[in-house]
Amino acid sequence: MINIQRRSANDSELSQLPEGTNPFRYITHEIGSNFFPEFSRFTTALLIIFFIFHLLIAIFCLAILILPYFRRTKRSRWFYRKLHFRDQSGNNVYRAPLFWVNAGLLMTISQLVVSVASQSFIVINLRWKMSVDYAIHNPMVPSLGLMIVGEMFTYWALMHCFVVAIYYDQRPHENASNGVARWTVSPTLINLIFVAFPLGVVVTIVLICAFLTLDDHKFDLEVIKGLTILGNGASTWDKLSVSTTTADEKTQLMLLLLEVVSEAKVINQNGNIRLDIFIKLFHIVFCVVLALHCITFLVFLGVFGMVVRKFHQKRSHSTLAMSNFNIFRRWFKSKDSQTTSKNQLLSKNEKMISASNRQFLHLLVRTLCIISAMITSTIVFSIGVIKTDDILRTPKWRGIMVWLVTVAGSWSSIPIAWQCWRIYQDESSGSSTASENSKGSSSEDKSDAPHKPWQSDSDVQEIEIRLDSTTQIQQIPCAEP
C-alpha cells in the first residue's frame, strides 16, 4: 500500500506521510484549503461589518428610488434631457444639443447595484470555507464585475453632472470680430466622452468578466472531476484497510487504485493547464480594469478642477459686484425706496454667497472621500496585476485581496449615497417651488427666482446665452450640500 501511496502522490510531502494515512483524503483536504481557504477572524469580522454596511446603503438607495412615487406630485422621473444653447437672437450656438442624463437616478441605481453585488461577493466568500461544492458552483467573478462596473459608472455619472452644471452656468465672452459665443469644448465632444466612453467601459468589463467566468467554469469542471476521482480513490483505500478483505479483493482494489492514480495524473495535468490559462486571463482583467480606472481617476480630477475653478470665478465676480454696490450705495441715500430695494438685494446676495460657500465645502468633503476610494481601488488593482499568481494560489493573499476589494468598494458608498440624497432633495424642493409658484406667486418673484432645468417636465431645455459680462451665483445641480 505504501508503494501505491507513493506512486499516486509522486510528491515528496506525500511520500513522508505515515503508514495508514489515506493520501487521497489528504490531497482533497489540500485542494480545499488552498483554493477555498478559511479566512482569519479579522477578515471574517470585517466582511460581516461591511455586509451590514452595504445592506444599509442598499436600503437607503432603494428608499430614494421609491420615495418619489409616494409624493403627491405629477412630476415624472426623467432619464435624460437635451440642452439647446441659443443666443439672444434665437439662433443655435451649436448644432447638436448637450445630452443631460439624470445623474441622481443613475447614481442611485449604480450604488444600489454596487451594494447588492458587494453583499453577494461577501456571502460567496464567507460560504466558500463551509462547502467546496458551494464554492465550485458559485463563482465570485460576476459579483466582482458588477462591483467594478457599478462603481465606475457612478463616477462617470457624477462627472457628467459636474460638466453639465458648468455648461449650464457658463456665460461665454463675446468675440469682438463676429460676436459669436465661443466655448472651450463643444457639446458633441462632451456627449461622446461622457456617454460613449462610460458605455464602452461597461461593455468592456462585462465582456472580459464573462470570458473569465466561462474559463473559471472550465477549471471548475476539472476540479469536480478531480474531486470525484479522489473520492473514489479514498473509498477504495479505506476498503484496503479493512482486515476482512480477502487477497483477491485486495488485488482488484489495488488495480482500481492504479487506474485512479492514472486518471488523477491526467486530471492534474489538465487542471494545471486550465489554472494557468485562468491566471493569465485574470491578469489581463486586472490590467484592463486598472487602465480604465486610471483614466477615470484622471478625468475625475480634471473635471473637479474645472468645478473648483468655476466656483472661484463666480465667487470673485460676486464679491466684486458687492464691493461696487457698497461704493456707490451712498449716492442713493436720498431715495428710500431704492435704498431698501438695494439693501434687500445685498442681503440676498450675501445669503447666496454663504450658501454657495457651505455648498462647496460639503462638495469638497464628498469629493475627497471619493478620491480616497479611487486611490484605494488603484492600489487594489495594482496589487492584482503584480500578485495575480499569488492571489489565486496562496490562501493568505486571497484573503487579503478579498477584504481589500470590499474596503475599496465601500469607501465611496457614503459620499455617493449622500450625493444622491442631496440631488433628490434638490429635485423635491424644485418641484415644491414650482408648485408654489403656480399657485399664486407674483410675476416679479418668479422672474427673480433662479431657474433650474430639472424643475421643468419638458425633455428639451433651451438655454439663452447672453454676450455680456453679467454674472450670477447659481447652485450647481449635482453639488448640493
Short mmCIF file of N, CA and C in Angstrom, two decimals, residues 64-130:
data_model
loop_
_atom_site.label_atom_id
_atom_site.label_comp_id
_atom_site.label_asym_id
_atom_site.label_seq_id
_atom_site.Cartn_x
_atom_site.Cartn_y
_atom_site.Cartn_z
N ILE A 64 -34.62 56.04 -1.76
CA ILE A 64 -34.56 57.22 -2.63
C ILE A 64 -35.30 56.97 -3.94
N LEU A 65 -35.18 55.74 -4.46
CA LEU A 65 -35.86 55.42 -5.72
C LEU A 65 -37.37 55.29 -5.54
N ILE A 66 -37.80 54.87 -4.37
CA ILE A 66 -39.23 54.63 -4.15
C ILE A 66 -39.97 55.87 -3.67
N LEU A 67 -39.29 56.73 -2.90
CA LEU A 67 -39.96 57.89 -2.29
C LEU A 67 -40.70 58.78 -3.29
N PRO A 68 -40.15 59.07 -4.48
CA PRO A 68 -40.90 59.95 -5.40
C PRO A 68 -42.28 59.45 -5.77
N TYR A 69 -42.48 58.14 -5.73
CA TYR A 69 -43.79 57.60 -6.10
C TYR A 69 -44.81 57.75 -4.98
N PHE A 70 -44.35 58.10 -3.79
CA PHE A 70 -45.27 58.33 -2.68
C PHE A 70 -45.55 59.81 -2.46
N ARG A 71 -44.84 60.66 -3.20
CA ARG A 71 -45.08 62.10 -3.10
C ARG A 71 -46.27 62.50 -3.95
N ARG A 72 -47.02 63.47 -3.46
CA ARG A 72 -48.19 63.94 -4.20
C ARG A 72 -47.76 64.97 -5.23
N THR A 73 -47.22 64.50 -6.31
CA THR A 73 -46.77 65.38 -7.38
C THR A 73 -47.01 64.70 -8.71
N LYS A 74 -47.24 65.52 -9.72
CA LYS A 74 -47.48 65.00 -11.06
C LYS A 74 -46.20 64.89 -11.87
N ARG A 75 -45.07 65.28 -11.26
CA ARG A 75 -43.81 65.24 -11.98
C ARG A 75 -43.33 63.79 -12.10
N SER A 76 -42.85 63.42 -13.25
CA SER A 76 -42.39 62.07 -13.50
C SER A 76 -40.86 62.04 -13.47
N ARG A 77 -40.31 60.87 -13.15
CA ARG A 77 -38.86 60.71 -13.17
C ARG A 77 -38.39 60.66 -14.61
N TRP A 78 -37.42 61.50 -14.95
CA TRP A 78 -36.90 61.56 -16.30
C TRP A 78 -35.53 60.91 -16.35
N PHE A 79 -35.17 60.40 -17.53
CA PHE A 79 -33.89 59.71 -17.69
C PHE A 79 -32.85 60.61 -18.32
N TYR A 80 -33.21 61.33 -19.37
CA TYR A 80 -32.26 62.27 -19.97
C TYR A 80 -33.03 63.43 -20.60
N ARG A 81 -32.33 64.54 -20.80
CA ARG A 81 -32.89 65.71 -21.45
C ARG A 81 -31.86 66.32 -22.39
N LYS A 82 -32.35 67.18 -23.29
CA LYS A 82 -31.47 67.84 -24.24
C LYS A 82 -31.38 69.32 -23.89
N LEU A 83 -30.16 69.81 -23.81
CA LEU A 83 -29.93 71.22 -23.54
C LEU A 83 -29.49 71.91 -24.82
N HIS A 84 -30.32 72.82 -25.34
CA HIS A 84 -30.00 73.57 -26.55
C HIS A 84 -29.49 74.96 -26.15
N PHE A 85 -28.38 75.35 -26.73
CA PHE A 85 -27.79 76.65 -26.44
C PHE A 85 -28.14 77.62 -27.57
N ARG A 86 -28.80 78.72 -27.21
CA ARG A 86 -29.20 79.73 -28.20
C ARG A 86 -28.70 81.10 -27.74
N ASP A 87 -28.43 81.94 -28.75
CA ASP A 87 -28.01 83.30 -28.43
C ASP A 87 -29.25 84.19 -28.27
N GLN A 88 -29.02 85.50 -28.10
CA GLN A 88 -30.14 86.42 -27.86
C GLN A 88 -31.06 86.54 -29.06
N SER A 89 -30.53 86.28 -30.24
CA SER A 89 -31.36 86.36 -31.45
C SER A 89 -32.13 85.08 -31.71
N GLY A 90 -31.94 84.07 -30.89
CA GLY A 90 -32.67 82.82 -31.05
C GLY A 90 -31.97 81.79 -31.92
N ASN A 91 -30.76 82.07 -32.38
CA ASN A 91 -30.02 81.13 -33.21
C ASN A 91 -29.29 80.12 -32.34
N ASN A 92 -29.14 78.91 -32.89
CA ASN A 92 -28.42 77.87 -32.17
C ASN A 92 -26.93 78.17 -32.15
N VAL A 93 -26.35 78.12 -30.97
CA VAL A 93 -24.90 78.29 -30.86
C VAL A 93 -24.19 77.04 -31.38
N TYR A 94 -24.80 75.87 -31.15
CA TYR A 94 -24.26 74.61 -31.64
C TYR A 94 -25.37 73.84 -32.33
N ARG A 95 -24.97 73.03 -33.28
CA ARG A 95 -25.95 72.22 -34.00
C ARG A 95 -26.49 71.11 -33.10
N ALA A 96 -25.60 70.46 -32.39
CA ALA A 96 -26.01 69.34 -31.55
C ALA A 96 -26.32 69.81 -30.14
N PRO A 97 -27.33 69.26 -29.50
CA PRO A 97 -27.62 69.62 -28.11
C PRO A 97 -26.69 68.89 -27.16
N LEU A 98 -26.67 69.34 -25.94
CA LEU A 98 -25.91 68.66 -24.90
C LEU A 98 -26.85 67.72 -24.16
N PHE A 99 -26.55 66.43 -24.20
CA PHE A 99 -27.39 65.45 -23.52
C PHE A 99 -27.10 65.49 -22.02
N TRP A 100 -28.18 65.60 -21.27
CA TRP A 100 -28.07 65.67 -19.82
C TRP A 100 -28.82 64.49 -19.22
N VAL A 101 -28.08 63.53 -18.70
CA VAL A 101 -28.70 62.36 -18.07
C VAL A 101 -29.03 62.70 -16.63
N ASN A 102 -30.02 62.01 -16.10
CA ASN A 102 -30.42 62.21 -14.71
C ASN A 102 -29.40 61.53 -13.80
N ALA A 103 -28.40 62.31 -13.40
CA ALA A 103 -27.31 61.75 -12.60
C ALA A 103 -27.81 61.21 -11.27
N GLY A 104 -28.79 61.88 -10.67
CA GLY A 104 -29.31 61.40 -9.40
C GLY A 104 -29.91 60.01 -9.52
N LEU A 105 -30.68 59.79 -10.59
CA LEU A 105 -31.30 58.48 -10.80
C LEU A 105 -30.24 57.42 -11.11
N LEU A 106 -29.31 57.74 -12.03
CA LEU A 106 -28.29 56.77 -12.43
C LEU A 106 -27.35 56.44 -11.27
N MET A 107 -26.94 57.46 -10.53
CA MET A 107 -26.03 57.22 -9.41
C MET A 107 -26.69 56.38 -8.32
N THR A 108 -27.96 56.63 -8.07
CA THR A 108 -28.67 55.85 -7.06
C THR A 108 -28.79 54.39 -7.49
N ILE A 109 -29.14 54.16 -8.75
CA ILE A 109 -29.25 52.78 -9.25
C ILE A 109 -27.88 52.11 -9.23
N SER A 110 -26.84 52.82 -9.67
CA SER A 110 -25.49 52.25 -9.70
C SER A 110 -25.02 51.89 -8.29
N GLN A 111 -25.25 52.78 -7.33
CA GLN A 111 -24.83 52.49 -5.96
C GLN A 111 -25.63 51.33 -5.39
N LEU A 112 -26.90 51.22 -5.75
CA LEU A 112 -27.69 50.07 -5.31
C LEU A 112 -27.12 48.78 -5.87
N VAL A 113 -26.72 48.80 -7.15
CA VAL A 113 -26.11 47.62 -7.77
C VAL A 113 -24.79 47.27 -7.07
N VAL A 114 -23.97 48.30 -6.78
CA VAL A 114 -22.69 48.07 -6.12
C VAL A 114 -22.90 47.45 -4.74
N SER A 115 -23.85 47.96 -3.98
CA SER A 115 -24.09 47.45 -2.63
C SER A 115 -24.61 46.02 -2.66
N VAL A 116 -25.55 45.73 -3.56
CA VAL A 116 -26.07 44.36 -3.67
C VAL A 116 -24.98 43.40 -4.14
N ALA A 117 -24.18 43.83 -5.12
CA ALA A 117 -23.08 42.99 -5.60
C ALA A 117 -22.04 42.77 -4.50
N SER A 118 -21.79 43.78 -3.69
CA SER A 118 -20.84 43.64 -2.58
C SER A 118 -21.35 42.63 -1.56
N GLN A 119 -22.65 42.67 -1.27
CA GLN A 119 -23.22 41.69 -0.35
C GLN A 119 -23.09 40.28 -0.91
N SER A 120 -23.36 40.13 -2.21
CA SER A 120 -23.22 38.82 -2.84
C SER A 120 -21.77 38.35 -2.80
N PHE A 121 -20.84 39.26 -3.08
CA PHE A 121 -19.41 38.94 -3.04
C PHE A 121 -18.99 38.48 -1.65
N ILE A 122 -19.47 39.16 -0.62
CA ILE A 122 -19.12 38.81 0.75
C ILE A 122 -19.71 37.46 1.14
N VAL A 123 -20.98 37.23 0.81
CA VAL A 123 -21.63 35.96 1.16
C VAL A 123 -20.94 34.79 0.48
N ILE A 124 -20.61 34.94 -0.80
CA ILE A 124 -19.94 33.86 -1.53
C ILE A 124 -18.61 33.52 -0.89
N ASN A 125 -17.83 34.54 -0.54
CA ASN A 125 -16.52 34.28 0.06
C ASN A 125 -16.63 33.69 1.46
N LEU A 126 -17.64 34.10 2.22
CA LEU A 126 -17.81 33.53 3.55
C LEU A 126 -18.28 32.08 3.49
N ARG A 127 -19.09 31.74 2.51
CA ARG A 127 -19.60 30.37 2.41
C ARG A 127 -18.64 29.43 1.69
N TRP A 128 -17.63 29.99 1.04
CA TRP A 128 -16.64 29.13 0.37
C TRP A 128 -15.99 28.16 1.36
N LYS A 129 -15.68 28.66 2.56
CA LYS A 129 -14.97 27.82 3.53
C LYS A 129 -15.87 26.73 4.12
N MET A 130 -17.19 26.87 3.96
CA MET A 130 -18.12 25.90 4.52
C MET A 130 -18.33 24.70 3.62
#
